[in-house]
Amino acid sequence: MTLGKETMDLLPNLKVISTSNTGVNHIDVEAATAHGIRVGHAPGHFLSDSVADFTFGLLLASARSIGYGNKLVPPGQQVTCSTLGIVGLGNIGRAVAERAIGFKMNILYHSRTRKEEMEKYLGLTFCSELKELLEESDFVVLCVPLTSETKNLITSKELGFMKSTATLINVGRGGTVNHDDLTSALQDGIIKAAALDVTEPPVLPTDHPLLNMSNVIITPHIAANTVNDFERAYFAALDNLKAGIKGEELPYSVN
Ligand SMILES: O=CC(=O)O
C-alpha cells in the first residue's frame, strides 16, 4: 500500500513522514514534497551488510540445494569461480561484490552510472547493457529499488537472455520482476532457479505456483532483519521524526 496524495490531503498538519525502511516506494515522495512534508528513511549503508550476507545465504542455498539436503536431488552447482552479475551497484550491490571476492567469482555489474573507482578497487567488470550481464552470469542478483525505471525490469525477454543454468536472486523489490514471466521461465527451463526475498505481491497467494517449485526459494522480505540493523534503522527513523517535528532538516532525508 502506498502512502499517497489522498491521505496527505486529509492531514493538513502533517509535517514529517519517517520510515525505518531504506526503500521508499511505499510513499509518494513527489506528493509529500508538493505538500511541504519532509520524508526521512534509514540510509542504505545501515542495512547493506545484513542484506548482502543474506543474499549469499540465498545464493548458496539455491546453488547447493541446502534446504533439500534430506531429499534426493541432482548434484548442485559450484559457486566458487562462477560468474556473478550484480544489477544495481548501490550500498547493497557493493557489499554483495565484496563477499563474492571471497568466492573467487568473476563479478559483472550493471548500473545507471558507471562507478570506475569501485570497479578498480573491487575488480568488477561494467556491463553497459543489461543484456550482456544476463547472458554471461551464472547468478544474477537484483539489488535495485523499485522506481518507474525499474518496474518490470525483468520480463520474459530478459529471462530469455539468461543461461538455462542460471539463477535469479532478488533482494530489492518484487515489482522489478514480472512474476508471471518468471514462473513460466522456471517451469519451461529457461532459467534454472530463483531465490527471492521479495515478491510481487509482497505476500503471494497460497496457491501461487512459485511457492511449490523445488527450484525456487522464497523468504518473506527478511534480508535486512538482524538485531543490529533493525536498531540502527529504528533510531534513524526516530531521529528523522524528532527533527521533522521541530521543523528542522532531517538527518536522513529523501526529499
Ligand atoms: O528492504 C528493506 C528496506 O528497504 O529497508
Short mmCIF file of C-alpha atoms and ligand atoms in Angstrom, two decimals:
data_model
loop_
_atom_site.label_atom_id
_atom_site.label_comp_id
_atom_site.label_asym_id
_atom_site.label_seq_id
_atom_site.Cartn_x
_atom_site.Cartn_y
_atom_site.Cartn_z
CA MET A 1 0.00 0.00 0.00
CA THR A 2 1.34 3.43 -0.89
CA LEU A 3 1.01 6.42 1.39
CA GLY A 4 -0.28 8.78 -1.28
CA LYS A 5 -1.73 12.20 -2.05
CA GLU A 6 -5.28 11.32 -0.92
CA THR A 7 -4.09 10.56 2.62
CA MET A 8 -1.85 13.63 2.67
CA ASP A 9 -4.79 15.83 1.59
CA LEU A 10 -6.64 14.64 4.69
CA LEU A 11 -3.76 15.58 7.00
CA PRO A 12 -3.07 19.32 6.54
CA ASN A 13 -0.88 19.47 9.67
CA LEU A 14 1.36 16.58 8.69
CA LYS A 15 4.98 17.74 8.82
CA VAL A 16 7.06 14.62 8.50
CA ILE A 17 6.85 11.03 7.30
CA SER A 18 9.55 8.78 8.70
CA THR A 19 10.12 5.18 7.69
CA SER A 20 12.64 2.73 9.10
CA ASN A 21 12.95 1.23 5.61
CA THR A 22 15.60 2.24 3.11
CA GLY A 23 13.31 1.86 0.10
CA VAL A 24 10.57 4.48 -0.09
CA ASN A 25 8.42 3.01 -2.85
CA HIS A 26 5.55 2.80 -0.32
CA ILE A 27 5.48 6.62 -0.01
CA ASP A 28 4.54 9.06 -2.77
CA VAL A 29 7.58 11.28 -2.22
CA GLU A 30 6.60 13.68 -5.02
CA ALA A 31 3.19 14.30 -3.42
CA ALA A 32 4.83 14.71 0.01
CA THR A 33 7.22 17.31 -1.40
CA ALA A 34 4.31 19.15 -3.04
CA HIS A 35 2.54 19.17 0.36
CA GLY A 36 5.67 20.51 2.08
CA ILE A 37 6.03 17.27 4.05
CA ARG A 38 9.55 16.08 4.84
CA VAL A 39 10.27 12.40 4.19
CA GLY A 40 13.03 10.51 6.00
CA HIS A 41 14.31 6.94 5.76
CA ALA A 42 17.12 4.71 7.00
CA PRO A 43 20.14 5.15 4.71
CA GLY A 44 21.15 2.15 2.64
CA HIS A 45 24.55 1.62 4.24
CA PHE A 46 22.78 0.83 7.54
CA LEU A 47 21.46 -2.48 6.22
CA SER A 48 23.72 -3.37 3.32
CA ASP A 49 25.84 -5.86 5.28
CA SER A 50 22.83 -7.78 6.58
CA VAL A 51 21.24 -7.87 3.13
CA ALA A 52 24.49 -8.92 1.43
CA ASP A 53 25.05 -11.70 3.99
CA PHE A 54 21.53 -12.93 3.35
CA THR A 55 21.98 -12.68 -0.42
CA PHE A 56 24.86 -15.12 -0.17
CA GLY A 57 22.72 -17.33 2.04
CA LEU A 58 20.09 -17.46 -0.72
CA LEU A 59 22.73 -17.94 -3.42
CA LEU A 60 24.41 -20.86 -1.65
CA ALA A 61 21.15 -22.46 -0.54
CA SER A 62 19.87 -22.35 -4.11
CA ALA A 63 23.10 -23.43 -5.83
CA ARG A 64 23.73 -26.34 -3.45
CA SER A 65 20.11 -27.31 -2.62
CA ILE A 66 20.82 -26.87 1.08
CA GLY A 67 17.15 -26.88 2.06
CA TYR A 68 16.64 -30.09 0.09
CA GLY A 69 19.57 -31.97 1.56
CA ASN A 70 17.30 -34.60 3.05
CA LYS A 71 15.65 -35.36 -0.29
CA LEU A 72 17.06 -36.91 -3.45
CA VAL A 73 18.45 -34.04 -5.51
CA PRO A 74 20.75 -33.85 -8.52
CA PRO A 75 24.30 -32.53 -7.90
CA GLY A 76 24.40 -28.81 -7.20
CA GLN A 77 26.23 -26.03 -8.94
CA GLN A 78 29.65 -24.78 -7.87
CA VAL A 79 29.64 -21.20 -6.67
CA THR A 80 33.40 -20.73 -6.41
CA CYS A 81 34.84 -19.30 -9.65
CA SER A 82 31.38 -18.83 -11.23
CA THR A 83 30.18 -15.55 -12.74
CA LEU A 84 28.05 -13.20 -10.67
CA GLY A 85 26.03 -10.39 -12.24
CA ILE A 86 25.02 -7.60 -9.89
CA VAL A 87 22.23 -5.33 -11.09
CA GLY A 88 22.43 -2.08 -9.14
CA LEU A 89 25.73 -1.12 -7.53
CA GLY A 90 24.49 0.85 -4.53
CA ASN A 91 25.35 0.02 -0.93
CA ILE A 92 23.92 -3.49 -1.16
CA GLY A 93 25.38 -4.28 -4.58
CA ARG A 94 28.79 -3.24 -3.36
CA ALA A 95 28.52 -5.35 -0.18
CA VAL A 96 27.48 -8.35 -2.30
CA ALA A 97 30.53 -7.81 -4.54
CA GLU A 98 32.82 -7.67 -1.51
CA ARG A 99 31.57 -11.10 -0.42
CA ALA A 100 31.81 -12.53 -3.94
CA ILE A 101 35.55 -11.81 -3.99
CA GLY A 102 35.96 -14.43 -1.27
CA PHE A 103 34.32 -16.95 -3.60
CA LYS A 104 36.76 -16.01 -6.39
CA MET A 105 33.81 -15.07 -8.57
CA ASN A 106 34.06 -13.23 -11.85
CA ILE A 107 31.96 -10.18 -10.96
CA LEU A 108 29.97 -8.18 -13.51
CA TYR A 109 27.71 -5.25 -12.74
CA HIS A 110 25.14 -3.14 -14.49
CA SER A 111 24.15 0.19 -13.05
CA ARG A 112 22.69 3.50 -14.20
CA THR A 113 26.02 5.17 -13.58
CA ARG A 114 29.40 3.59 -14.06
CA LYS A 115 31.47 3.53 -10.85
CA GLU A 116 35.02 3.29 -12.11
CA GLU A 117 36.77 3.72 -8.78
CA MET A 118 34.78 0.93 -7.15
CA GLU A 119 35.25 -1.12 -10.30
CA LYS A 120 39.03 -0.92 -10.00
CA TYR A 121 39.11 -1.34 -6.24
CA LEU A 122 36.92 -4.46 -6.27
CA GLY A 123 37.93 -5.83 -9.67
CA LEU A 124 34.47 -5.59 -11.24
CA THR A 125 33.54 -5.57 -14.92
CA PHE A 126 30.98 -3.00 -16.04
CA CYS A 127 28.25 -4.06 -18.49
CA SER A 128 26.69 -1.01 -20.08
CA GLU A 129 23.87 -3.24 -21.38
CA LEU A 130 21.80 -5.38 -19.01
CA LYS A 131 21.56 -7.98 -21.79
CA GLU A 132 25.32 -8.56 -21.69
CA LEU A 133 25.28 -9.17 -17.93
CA LEU A 134 22.31 -11.54 -18.20
CA GLU A 135 23.95 -13.56 -20.98
CA GLU A 136 27.21 -14.03 -19.07
CA SER A 137 26.13 -14.62 -15.48
CA ASP A 138 25.60 -17.86 -13.58
CA PHE A 139 23.95 -15.93 -10.75
CA VAL A 140 22.09 -12.67 -11.30
CA VAL A 141 21.45 -10.62 -8.16
CA LEU A 142 18.93 -7.78 -8.31
CA CYS A 143 19.75 -5.03 -5.81
CA VAL A 144 17.73 -2.17 -7.28
CA PRO A 145 14.98 -0.12 -5.63
CA LEU A 146 11.51 -0.05 -7.19
CA THR A 147 11.06 3.08 -9.28
CA SER A 148 9.25 3.85 -12.52
CA GLU A 149 12.51 2.92 -14.30
CA THR A 150 13.00 -0.45 -12.62
CA LYS A 151 9.38 -1.67 -12.55
CA ASN A 152 9.23 -4.91 -14.56
CA LEU A 153 12.94 -4.67 -15.36
CA ILE A 154 12.94 -8.46 -15.72
CA THR A 155 10.32 -9.91 -18.07
CA SER A 156 10.26 -12.91 -20.43
CA LYS A 157 12.58 -11.03 -22.77
CA GLU A 158 15.32 -10.53 -20.16
CA LEU A 159 14.87 -14.04 -18.72
CA GLY A 160 15.36 -15.30 -22.25
CA PHE A 161 18.83 -13.72 -22.33
CA MET A 162 19.91 -15.70 -19.26
CA LYS A 163 21.68 -19.06 -19.35
CA SER A 164 19.43 -22.07 -18.83
CA THR A 165 21.74 -22.97 -15.94
CA ALA A 166 21.46 -19.54 -14.29
CA THR A 167 19.77 -18.49 -11.05
CA LEU A 168 17.93 -15.22 -10.41
CA ILE A 169 18.21 -13.78 -6.91
CA ASN A 170 16.13 -10.79 -5.88
CA VAL A 171 16.79 -8.88 -2.66
CA GLY A 172 15.47 -5.49 -3.87
CA ARG A 173 11.74 -5.24 -4.53
CA GLY A 174 9.38 -7.78 -6.08
CA GLY A 175 7.96 -5.29 -8.56
CA THR A 176 11.22 -5.28 -10.53
CA VAL A 177 10.37 -8.77 -11.81
CA ASN A 178 7.28 -9.84 -13.74
CA HIS A 179 6.27 -12.86 -11.68
CA ASP A 180 4.07 -14.49 -14.34
CA ASP A 181 7.02 -14.39 -16.73
CA LEU A 182 9.37 -15.70 -14.04
CA THR A 183 7.01 -18.58 -13.24
CA SER A 184 6.86 -19.59 -16.92
CA ALA A 185 10.64 -19.29 -17.31
CA LEU A 186 11.20 -21.59 -14.33
CA GLN A 187 8.55 -24.06 -15.49
CA ASP A 188 9.92 -24.15 -19.04
CA GLY A 189 13.59 -24.46 -18.04
CA ILE A 190 14.51 -21.06 -19.49
CA ILE A 191 16.44 -20.47 -16.26
CA LYS A 192 17.43 -22.98 -13.62
CA ALA A 193 16.31 -21.48 -10.33
CA ALA A 194 15.22 -18.42 -8.39
CA ALA A 195 15.79 -17.25 -4.84
CA LEU A 196 13.53 -14.39 -3.84
CA ASP A 197 13.44 -12.40 -0.64
CA VAL A 198 10.88 -10.10 -2.23
CA THR A 199 7.89 -10.91 -4.43
CA GLU A 200 5.04 -9.13 -6.17
CA PRO A 201 2.59 -9.07 -4.50
CA PRO A 202 4.72 -9.00 -1.35
CA VAL A 203 2.70 -11.90 0.08
CA LEU A 204 1.97 -14.42 -2.66
CA PRO A 205 -1.41 -16.17 -2.60
CA THR A 206 -1.06 -19.64 -1.02
CA ASP A 207 -1.82 -21.36 -4.34
CA HIS A 208 0.83 -19.41 -6.29
CA PRO A 209 2.90 -21.86 -8.37
CA LEU A 210 6.21 -20.28 -7.26
CA LEU A 211 5.52 -21.44 -3.71
CA ASN A 212 5.55 -25.08 -4.75
CA MET A 213 8.53 -25.30 -7.08
CA SER A 214 11.60 -27.23 -5.94
CA ASN A 215 13.90 -24.83 -7.83
CA VAL A 216 12.57 -21.75 -6.00
CA ILE A 217 13.43 -20.40 -2.57
CA ILE A 218 11.16 -17.70 -1.18
CA THR A 219 11.77 -15.84 2.07
CA PRO A 220 9.41 -13.16 3.44
CA HIS A 221 11.47 -9.97 2.92
CA ILE A 222 13.79 -10.69 5.83
CA ALA A 223 17.21 -9.98 4.30
CA ALA A 224 17.74 -6.92 6.50
CA ASN A 225 16.32 -8.49 9.65
CA THR A 226 19.19 -8.51 12.08
CA VAL A 227 19.04 -7.04 15.56
CA ASN A 228 21.97 -4.73 14.71
CA ASP A 229 20.41 -3.20 11.61
CA PHE A 230 16.88 -3.01 12.98
CA GLU A 231 18.18 -0.97 15.90
CA ARG A 232 20.09 1.39 13.62
CA ALA A 233 17.12 1.80 11.28
CA TYR A 234 14.67 2.48 14.11
CA PHE A 235 16.98 5.09 15.65
CA ALA A 236 17.36 6.74 12.23
CA ALA A 237 13.56 6.86 11.89
CA LEU A 238 13.27 8.33 15.38
CA ASP A 239 15.93 10.99 14.70
CA ASN A 240 14.14 11.93 11.47
CA LEU A 241 10.84 12.19 13.30
CA LYS A 242 12.25 14.36 16.09
CA ALA A 243 13.91 16.75 13.61
CA GLY A 244 10.79 16.90 11.41
CA ILE A 245 8.51 17.74 14.34
CA LYS A 246 10.81 20.62 15.26
CA GLY A 247 10.75 21.81 11.64
CA GLU A 248 14.46 21.07 11.21
CA GLU A 249 16.28 19.37 8.30
CA LEU A 250 16.06 15.58 8.63
CA PRO A 251 19.40 13.80 9.23
CA TYR A 252 18.47 11.12 6.64
CA SER A 253 16.26 12.95 4.23
CA VAL A 254 14.68 11.69 0.99
CA ASN A 255 13.17 14.93 -0.35
O1 LIG B 1 14.05 -3.72 2.09
C1 LIG B 1 14.32 -3.11 3.08
C2 LIG B 1 14.30 -1.68 3.17
O2 LIG B 1 14.08 -1.01 2.16
O3 LIG B 1 14.50 -1.21 4.30
#
